[in-house]
PDB file of C-alpha atoms (C1' of nucleotides) in Angstrom:
ATOM      1  CA  UNK A  76      67.091 120.156 158.544  1.00 34.00           C
ATOM      2  CA  UNK A  77      64.709 121.042 155.886  1.00 35.00           C
ATOM      3  CA  UNK A  78      66.887 120.627 152.912  1.00 37.00           C
ATOM      4  CA  UNK A  79      64.425 120.794 150.061  1.00 44.00           C
ATOM      5  CA  UNK A  80      65.348 117.628 148.305  1.00 52.00           C
ATOM      6  CA  UNK A  81      68.421 115.520 148.792  1.00 56.00           C
ATOM      7  CA  UNK A  82      68.979 112.431 146.631  1.00 58.00           C
ATOM      8  CA  UNK A  83      65.942 110.855 148.113  1.00 54.00           C
ATOM      9  CA  UNK A  84      64.382 112.880 150.856  1.00 58.00           C
ATOM     10  CA  UNK A  85      60.730 113.472 151.535  1.00 64.00           C
ATOM     11  CA  UNK A  86      58.819 113.658 148.321  1.00 63.00           C
ATOM     12  CA  UNK A  87      57.640 117.000 147.011  1.00 75.00           C
ATOM     13  CA  UNK A  88      54.022 117.505 147.985  1.00 74.00           C
ATOM     14  CA  UNK A  89      52.788 117.485 144.403  1.00 78.00           C
ATOM     15  CA  UNK A  90      54.368 114.110 143.849  1.00 78.00           C
ATOM     16  CA  UNK A  91      52.554 112.441 146.717  1.00 74.00           C
ATOM     17  CA  UNK A  92      49.275 110.643 146.363  1.00 72.00           C
ATOM     18  CA  UNK A  93      49.648 110.362 142.603  1.00 79.00           C
ATOM     19  CA  UNK A  94      48.392 107.252 140.935  1.00 95.00           C
ATOM     20  CA  UNK A  95      51.171 104.767 140.466  1.00 98.00           C
ATOM     21  CA  UNK A  96      51.525 101.854 138.148  1.00 98.00           C
ATOM     22  CA  UNK A  97      49.906  98.758 139.578  1.00 98.00           C
ATOM     23  CA  UNK A  98      52.447  96.902 141.660  1.00 98.00           C
ATOM     24  CA  UNK A  99      53.414  93.590 140.168  1.00 98.00           C
ATOM     25  CA  UNK A 100      54.005  90.423 142.144  1.00 98.00           C
ATOM     26  CA  UNK A 101      56.812  88.133 141.073  1.00 98.00           C
ATOM     27  CA  UNK A 102      56.283  84.412 140.828  1.00 98.00           C
ATOM     28  CA  UNK A 103      58.901  82.215 142.483  1.00 98.00           C
ATOM     29  CA  UNK A 104      60.358  81.154 139.168  1.00 98.00           C
ATOM     30  CA  UNK A 105      60.623  84.766 138.008  1.00 98.00           C
ATOM     31  CA  UNK A 106      62.466  85.600 141.238  1.00 98.00           C
ATOM     32  CA  UNK A 107      64.848  82.722 140.672  1.00 98.00           C
ATOM     33  CA  UNK A 108      65.648  83.916 137.186  1.00 98.00           C
ATOM     34  CA  UNK A 109      66.206  87.483 138.359  1.00 98.00           C
ATOM     35  CA  UNK A 110      68.479  86.422 141.205  1.00 98.00           C
ATOM     36  CA  UNK A 111      70.467  84.097 138.981  1.00 98.00           C
ATOM     37  CA  UNK A 112      71.033  86.878 136.491  1.00 98.00           C
ATOM     38  CA  UNK A 113      71.955  89.287 139.269  1.00 98.00           C
ATOM     39  CA  UNK A 114      74.598  86.884 140.505  1.00 98.00           C
ATOM     40  CA  UNK A 115      76.120  86.799 137.047  1.00 97.00           C
ATOM     41  CA  UNK A 116      76.111  90.576 136.730  1.00 98.00           C
ATOM     42  CA  UNK A 117      74.429  93.123 139.013  1.00 98.00           C
ATOM     43  CA  UNK A 118      74.739  95.752 136.265  1.00 98.00           C
ATOM     44  CA  UNK A 119      73.068  94.211 133.224  1.00 98.00           C
ATOM     45  CA  UNK A 120      73.003  96.110 129.975  1.00 98.00           C
ATOM     46  CA  UNK A 121      70.005  96.544 127.739  1.00 98.00           C
ATOM     47  CA  UNK A 122      70.548  93.281 125.863  1.00 98.00           C
ATOM     48  CA  UNK A 123      70.682  91.218 129.035  1.00 98.00           C
ATOM     49  CA  UNK A 124      67.659  92.933 130.545  1.00 98.00           C
ATOM     50  CA  UNK A 125      65.657  92.489 127.382  1.00 98.00           C
ATOM     51  CA  UNK A 126      66.530  88.834 127.121  1.00 98.00           C
ATOM     52  CA  UNK A 127      65.680  88.218 130.746  1.00 98.00           C
ATOM     53  CA  UNK A 128      62.443  90.128 130.392  1.00 98.00           C
ATOM     54  CA  UNK A 129      61.463  87.945 127.456  1.00 98.00           C
ATOM     55  CA  UNK A 130      62.394  84.804 129.317  1.00 98.00           C
ATOM     56  CA  UNK A 131      60.209  85.536 132.323  1.00 98.00           C
ATOM     57  CA  UNK A 132      57.464  87.341 130.462  1.00 98.00           C
ATOM     58  CA  UNK A 133      57.632  90.770 132.003  1.00 98.00           C
ATOM     59  CA  UNK A 134      58.319  94.221 130.522  1.00 98.00           C
ATOM     60  CA  UNK A 135      61.986  95.204 130.449  1.00 98.00           C
ATOM     61  CA  UNK A 136      61.517  98.383 132.492  1.00 98.00           C
ATOM     62  CA  UNK A 137      60.250  96.259 135.395  1.00 98.00           C
ATOM     63  CA  UNK A 138      63.429  94.205 135.209  1.00 99.00           C
ATOM     64  CA  UNK A 139      65.510  97.365 135.239  1.00 99.00           C
ATOM     65  CA  UNK A 140      63.708  98.639 138.329  1.00 99.00           C
ATOM     66  CA  UNK A 141      64.163  95.300 140.028  1.00 99.00           C
ATOM     67  CA  UNK A 142      67.914  95.446 139.507  1.00 98.00           C
ATOM     68  CA  UNK A 143      68.020  98.978 140.868  1.00 98.00           C
ATOM     69  CA  UNK A 144      66.143  97.942 143.987  1.00 98.00           C
ATOM     70  CA  UNK A 145      68.118  94.751 144.426  1.00 98.00           C
ATOM     71  CA  UNK A 146      71.415  96.622 144.222  1.00 98.00           C
ATOM     72  CA  UNK A 147      70.164  99.023 146.871  1.00 98.00           C
ATOM     73  CA  UNK A 148      69.312  96.124 149.154  1.00 98.00           C
ATOM     74  CA  UNK A 149      72.650  94.389 148.627  1.00 98.00           C
ATOM     75  CA  UNK A 150      74.674  97.557 148.930  1.00 98.00           C
ATOM     76  CA  UNK A 151      72.993  98.404 152.203  1.00 97.00           C
ATOM     77  CA  UNK A 152      73.473  94.885 153.494  1.00 97.00           C
ATOM     78  CA  UNK A 153      77.142  94.931 152.575  1.00 96.00           C
ATOM     79  CA  UNK A 154      77.612  98.350 154.140  1.00 95.00           C
ATOM     80  CA  UNK A 155      75.861  97.219 157.303  1.00 93.00           C
ATOM     81  CA  UNK A 156      78.176  94.247 157.583  1.00 91.00           C
ATOM     82  CA  UNK A 157      81.160  96.396 156.670  1.00 86.00           C
ATOM     83  CA  UNK A 158      81.746  94.235 153.678  1.00 87.00           C
ATOM     84  CA  UNK A 159      83.049  95.672 150.429  1.00 85.00           C
ATOM     85  CA  UNK A 160      80.757  95.810 147.465  1.00 88.00           C
ATOM     86  CA  UNK A 161      82.388  94.077 144.520  1.00 85.00           C
ATOM     87  CA  UNK A 162      81.284  96.662 141.975  1.00 78.00           C
ATOM     88  CA  UNK A 163      80.550  95.829 138.375  1.00 80.00           C
ATOM     89  CA  UNK A 164      82.220  92.672 137.196  1.00 78.00           C
ATOM     90  CA  UNK A 165      83.440  92.332 133.679  1.00 84.00           C
ATOM     91  CA  UNK A 166      83.280  94.975 130.996  1.00 86.00           C
ATOM     92  CA  UNK A 167      80.320  97.368 131.184  1.00 93.00           C
ATOM     93  CA  UNK A 168      77.405  96.204 129.083  1.00 97.00           C
ATOM     94  CA  UNK A 169      75.730  98.389 126.525  1.00 98.00           C
ATOM     95  CA  UNK A 170      73.127 100.923 127.564  1.00 98.00           C
ATOM     96  CA  UNK A 171      69.730 101.356 126.056  1.00 98.00           C
ATOM     97  CA  UNK A 172      69.995 103.107 122.741  1.00 98.00           C
ATOM     98  CA  UNK A 173      69.394 106.777 123.096  1.00 98.00           C
ATOM     99  CA  UNK A 174      65.797 107.606 122.200  1.00 98.00           C
ATOM    100  CA  UNK A 175      65.426 110.283 119.569  1.00 98.00           C
ATOM    101  CA  UNK A 176      62.565 112.507 120.632  1.00 98.00           C
ATOM    102  CA  UNK A 177      61.167 114.439 117.703  1.00 98.00           C
ATOM    103  CA  UNK A 178      60.061 118.055 117.834  1.00 98.00           C
ATOM    104  CA  UNK A 179      56.395 117.183 117.705  1.00 98.00           C
ATOM    105  CA  UNK A 180      56.810 114.633 120.486  1.00 98.00           C
ATOM    106  CA  UNK A 181      58.682 117.198 122.542  1.00 98.00           C
ATOM    107  CA  UNK A 182      55.875 119.675 121.954  1.00 98.00           C
ATOM    108  CA  UNK A 183      53.321 117.237 123.350  1.00 98.00           C
ATOM    109  CA  UNK A 184      55.449 116.493 126.388  1.00 98.00           C
ATOM    110  CA  UNK A 185      56.179 120.146 126.984  1.00 98.00           C
ATOM    111  CA  UNK A 186      52.505 121.012 126.984  1.00 98.00           C
ATOM    112  CA  UNK A 187      51.826 118.213 129.444  1.00 98.00           C
ATOM    113  CA  UNK A 188      54.705 119.386 131.610  1.00 98.00           C
ATOM    114  CA  UNK A 189      53.228 122.843 131.869  1.00 98.00           C
ATOM    115  CA  UNK A 190      49.967 121.365 133.119  1.00 97.00           C
ATOM    116  CA  UNK A 191      51.461 118.822 135.492  1.00 97.00           C
ATOM    117  CA  UNK A 192      55.078 118.239 136.463  1.00 98.00           C
ATOM    118  CA  UNK A 193      54.258 114.915 138.128  1.00 98.00           C
ATOM    119  CA  UNK A 194      51.984 113.005 135.760  1.00 98.00           C
ATOM    120  CA  UNK A 195      50.463 109.869 137.222  1.00 98.00           C
ATOM    121  CA  UNK A 196      50.650 106.508 135.511  1.00 98.00           C
ATOM    122  CA  UNK A 197      47.448 106.946 133.553  1.00 98.00           C
ATOM    123  CA  UNK A 198      48.620 110.277 132.231  1.00 98.00           C
ATOM    124  CA  UNK A 199      52.014 108.911 131.295  1.00 98.00           C
ATOM    125  CA  UNK A 200      50.326 106.108 129.400  1.00 98.00           C
ATOM    126  CA  UNK A 201      48.129 108.580 127.594  1.00 98.00           C
ATOM    127  CA  UNK A 202      51.217 110.555 126.612  1.00 98.00           C
ATOM    128  CA  UNK A 203      52.870 107.357 125.482  1.00 98.00           C
ATOM    129  CA  UNK A 204      49.904 106.683 123.250  1.00 98.00           C
ATOM    130  CA  UNK A 205      49.927 110.233 121.907  1.00 98.00           C
ATOM    131  CA  UNK A 206      53.625 110.333 121.177  1.00 98.00           C
ATOM    132  CA  UNK A 207      54.320 106.727 120.362  1.00 98.00           C
ATOM    133  CA  UNK A 208      57.134 106.698 122.916  1.00 98.00           C
ATOM    134  CA  UNK A 209      57.362 103.980 125.563  1.00 98.00           C
ATOM    135  CA  UNK A 210      55.882 104.970 128.907  1.00 98.00           C
ATOM    136  CA  UNK A 211      59.173 104.273 130.647  1.00 98.00           C
ATOM    137  CA  UNK A 212      60.937 106.812 128.418  1.00 98.00           C
ATOM    138  CA  UNK A 213      58.260 109.362 129.230  1.00 98.00           C
ATOM    139  CA  UNK A 214      58.819 108.835 132.914  1.00 98.00           C
ATOM    140  CA  UNK A 215      62.537 109.466 132.412  1.00 98.00           C
ATOM    141  CA  UNK A 216      61.792 112.496 130.270  1.00 98.00           C
ATOM    142  CA  UNK A 217      59.803 114.042 133.119  1.00 98.00           C
ATOM    143  CA  UNK A 218      62.494 113.226 135.660  1.00 98.00           C
ATOM    144  CA  UNK A 219      65.128 114.927 133.540  1.00 98.00           C
ATOM    145  CA  UNK A 220      62.857 117.839 132.762  1.00 98.00           C
ATOM    146  CA  UNK A 221      62.045 118.460 136.431  1.00 98.00           C
ATOM    147  CA  UNK A 222      65.703 118.301 137.370  1.00 98.00           C
ATOM    148  CA  UNK A 223      66.716 120.775 134.689  1.00 98.00           C
ATOM    149  CA  UNK A 224      63.806 123.170 134.787  1.00 96.00           C
ATOM    150  CA  UNK A 225      63.190 123.842 138.451  1.00 85.00           C
ATOM    151  CA  UNK A 226      59.588 124.285 139.382  1.00 70.00           C
ATOM    152  CA  UNK A 227      59.056 128.010 139.471  1.00 58.00           C
ATOM    153  CA  UNK A 228      55.373 127.391 139.802  1.00 49.00           C
ATOM    154  CA  UNK A 229      53.346 129.619 137.576  1.00 41.00           C
ATOM    155  CA  UNK A 230      56.363 131.482 136.284  1.00 40.00           C
ATOM    156  CA  UNK A 231      56.260 133.079 132.893  1.00 39.00           C
ATOM    157  CA  UNK A 232      56.780 131.087 129.717  1.00 41.00           C
ATOM    158  CA  UNK A 233      60.468 131.167 130.481  1.00 41.00           C
ATOM    159  CA  UNK A 234      62.069 133.038 127.661  1.00 35.00           C
ATOM    160  CA  UNK A 235      63.617 130.109 125.950  1.00 38.00           C
ATOM    161  CA  UNK A 236      65.406 131.897 123.129  1.00 31.00           C
TER     162      UNK A 236
ATOM    163  C1'  DA B  93      50.869  95.862 163.289  1.00 96.87           C
ATOM    164  C1'  DG B  94      55.286  95.184 161.247  1.00 96.87           C
ATOM    165  C1'  DA B  95      58.499  93.365 157.570  1.00 96.87           C
ATOM    166  C1'  DC B  96      59.365  93.380 152.998  1.00 96.87           C
ATOM    167  C1'  DT B  97      59.646  95.557 148.509  1.00 96.87           C
ATOM    168  C1'  DA B  98      57.856  97.489 143.826  1.00 96.87           C
ATOM    169  C1'  DA B  99      57.308 102.076 142.362  1.00 96.87           C
ATOM    170  C1'  DC B 100      58.999 106.395 142.315  1.00 96.87           C
ATOM    171  C1'  DG B 101      61.391 110.673 143.689  1.00 96.87           C
ATOM    172  C1'  DT B 102      66.023 113.615 143.585  1.00 96.87           C
ATOM    173  C1'  DA B 103      70.935 114.558 142.645  1.00 96.87           C
ATOM    174  C1'  DA B 104      74.882 113.542 140.272  1.00 96.87           C
ATOM    175  C1'  DT B 105      76.870 111.780 136.427  1.00 96.87           C
ATOM    176  C1'  DC B 106      77.769 109.275 132.047  1.00 96.87           C
ATOM    177  C1'  DA B 107      77.245 109.604 127.195  1.00 96.87           C
ATOM    178  C1'  DA B 108      75.082 110.377 122.441  1.00 96.87           C
ATOM    179  C1'  DT B 109      74.147 113.916 119.258  1.00 96.87           C
ATOM    180  C1'  DG B 110      74.174 118.284 117.127  1.00 96.87           C
ATOM    181  C1'  DT B 111      76.335 122.930 116.646  1.00 96.87           C
TER     182       DT B 111
ATOM    183  C1'  DA C  60      84.904 122.506 122.342  1.00 96.87           C
ATOM    184  C1'  DC C  61      80.627 122.864 124.042  1.00 96.87           C
ATOM    185  C1'  DA C  62      75.397 122.684 124.902  1.00 96.87           C
ATOM    186  C1'  DT C  63      71.611 119.855 125.161  1.00 96.87           C
ATOM    187  C1'  DT C  64      69.360 115.987 126.762  1.00 96.87           C
ATOM    188  C1'  DG C  65      68.515 110.791 127.156  1.00 96.87           C
ATOM    189  C1'  DA C  66      70.224 106.925 130.290  1.00 96.87           C
ATOM    190  C1'  DT C  67      72.162 105.082 134.507  1.00 96.87           C
ATOM    191  C1'  DT C  68      73.677 105.155 139.115  1.00 96.87           C
ATOM    192  C1'  DA C  69      73.125 105.730 144.495  1.00 96.87           C
ATOM    193  C1'  DC C  70      69.973 106.204 147.817  1.00 96.87           C
ATOM    194  C1'  DG C  71      65.882 107.744 150.293  1.00 96.87           C
ATOM    195  C1'  DT C  72      60.526 107.717 150.413  1.00 96.87           C
ATOM    196  C1'  DT C  73      55.769 105.982 149.437  1.00 96.87           C
ATOM    197  C1'  DA C  74      52.536 102.647 149.338  1.00 96.87           C
ATOM    198  C1'  DG C  75      50.944  97.712 148.264  1.00 96.87           C
ATOM    199  C1'  DT C  76      51.666  92.606 149.832  1.00 96.87           C
ATOM    200  C1'  DC C  77      52.302  89.258 152.923  1.00 96.87           C
ATOM    201  C1'  DT C  78      52.893  87.014 157.307  1.00 96.87           C
TER     202       DT C  78
END
DNA sequence: AGACTAACGTAATCAATGT
DNA sequence: ACATTGATTACGTTAGTCT
């Protein structure tokens, strides 16, 4: 069934073959620290992620991605063994503080979005430099933007109001 | 060559902020 | 109250690493 795009189906053609961030390779001690933290809480808040990131010397967004992937692995394993997943333990930890994107920053991102809806890593870094926003926030900005402003390739300027 | 997994995508949803 | 939009989740795909 060719459903266009379910939660994680085949990637849209434009998104394929794009330059990704260079894949990092964890050292054994970094893995240990990540696993230990995961055992304490599989849903770490910003403070925990930041602290862990500092401790193992890696950017916080990489830690966040690791937890996302690790939860996927565990969830699947638990499902496969028909074992219940013991959801979040303890009170939910605090999220990242909402980033305030200024009008001028939005303008830059909007212009980039018109040119390319799937910017590669180099482009995202360039935008990060231009706007002063972290690259990880730019990636999220594009994800949200794509979800809320469906492609309509080459459509008019979209009467915004 | 195949297993493993970081990076990255969508869809749905939570939540902060402004009107 | 409601609209807008940043942040997080589940889960599937893509592509680099390692055996």
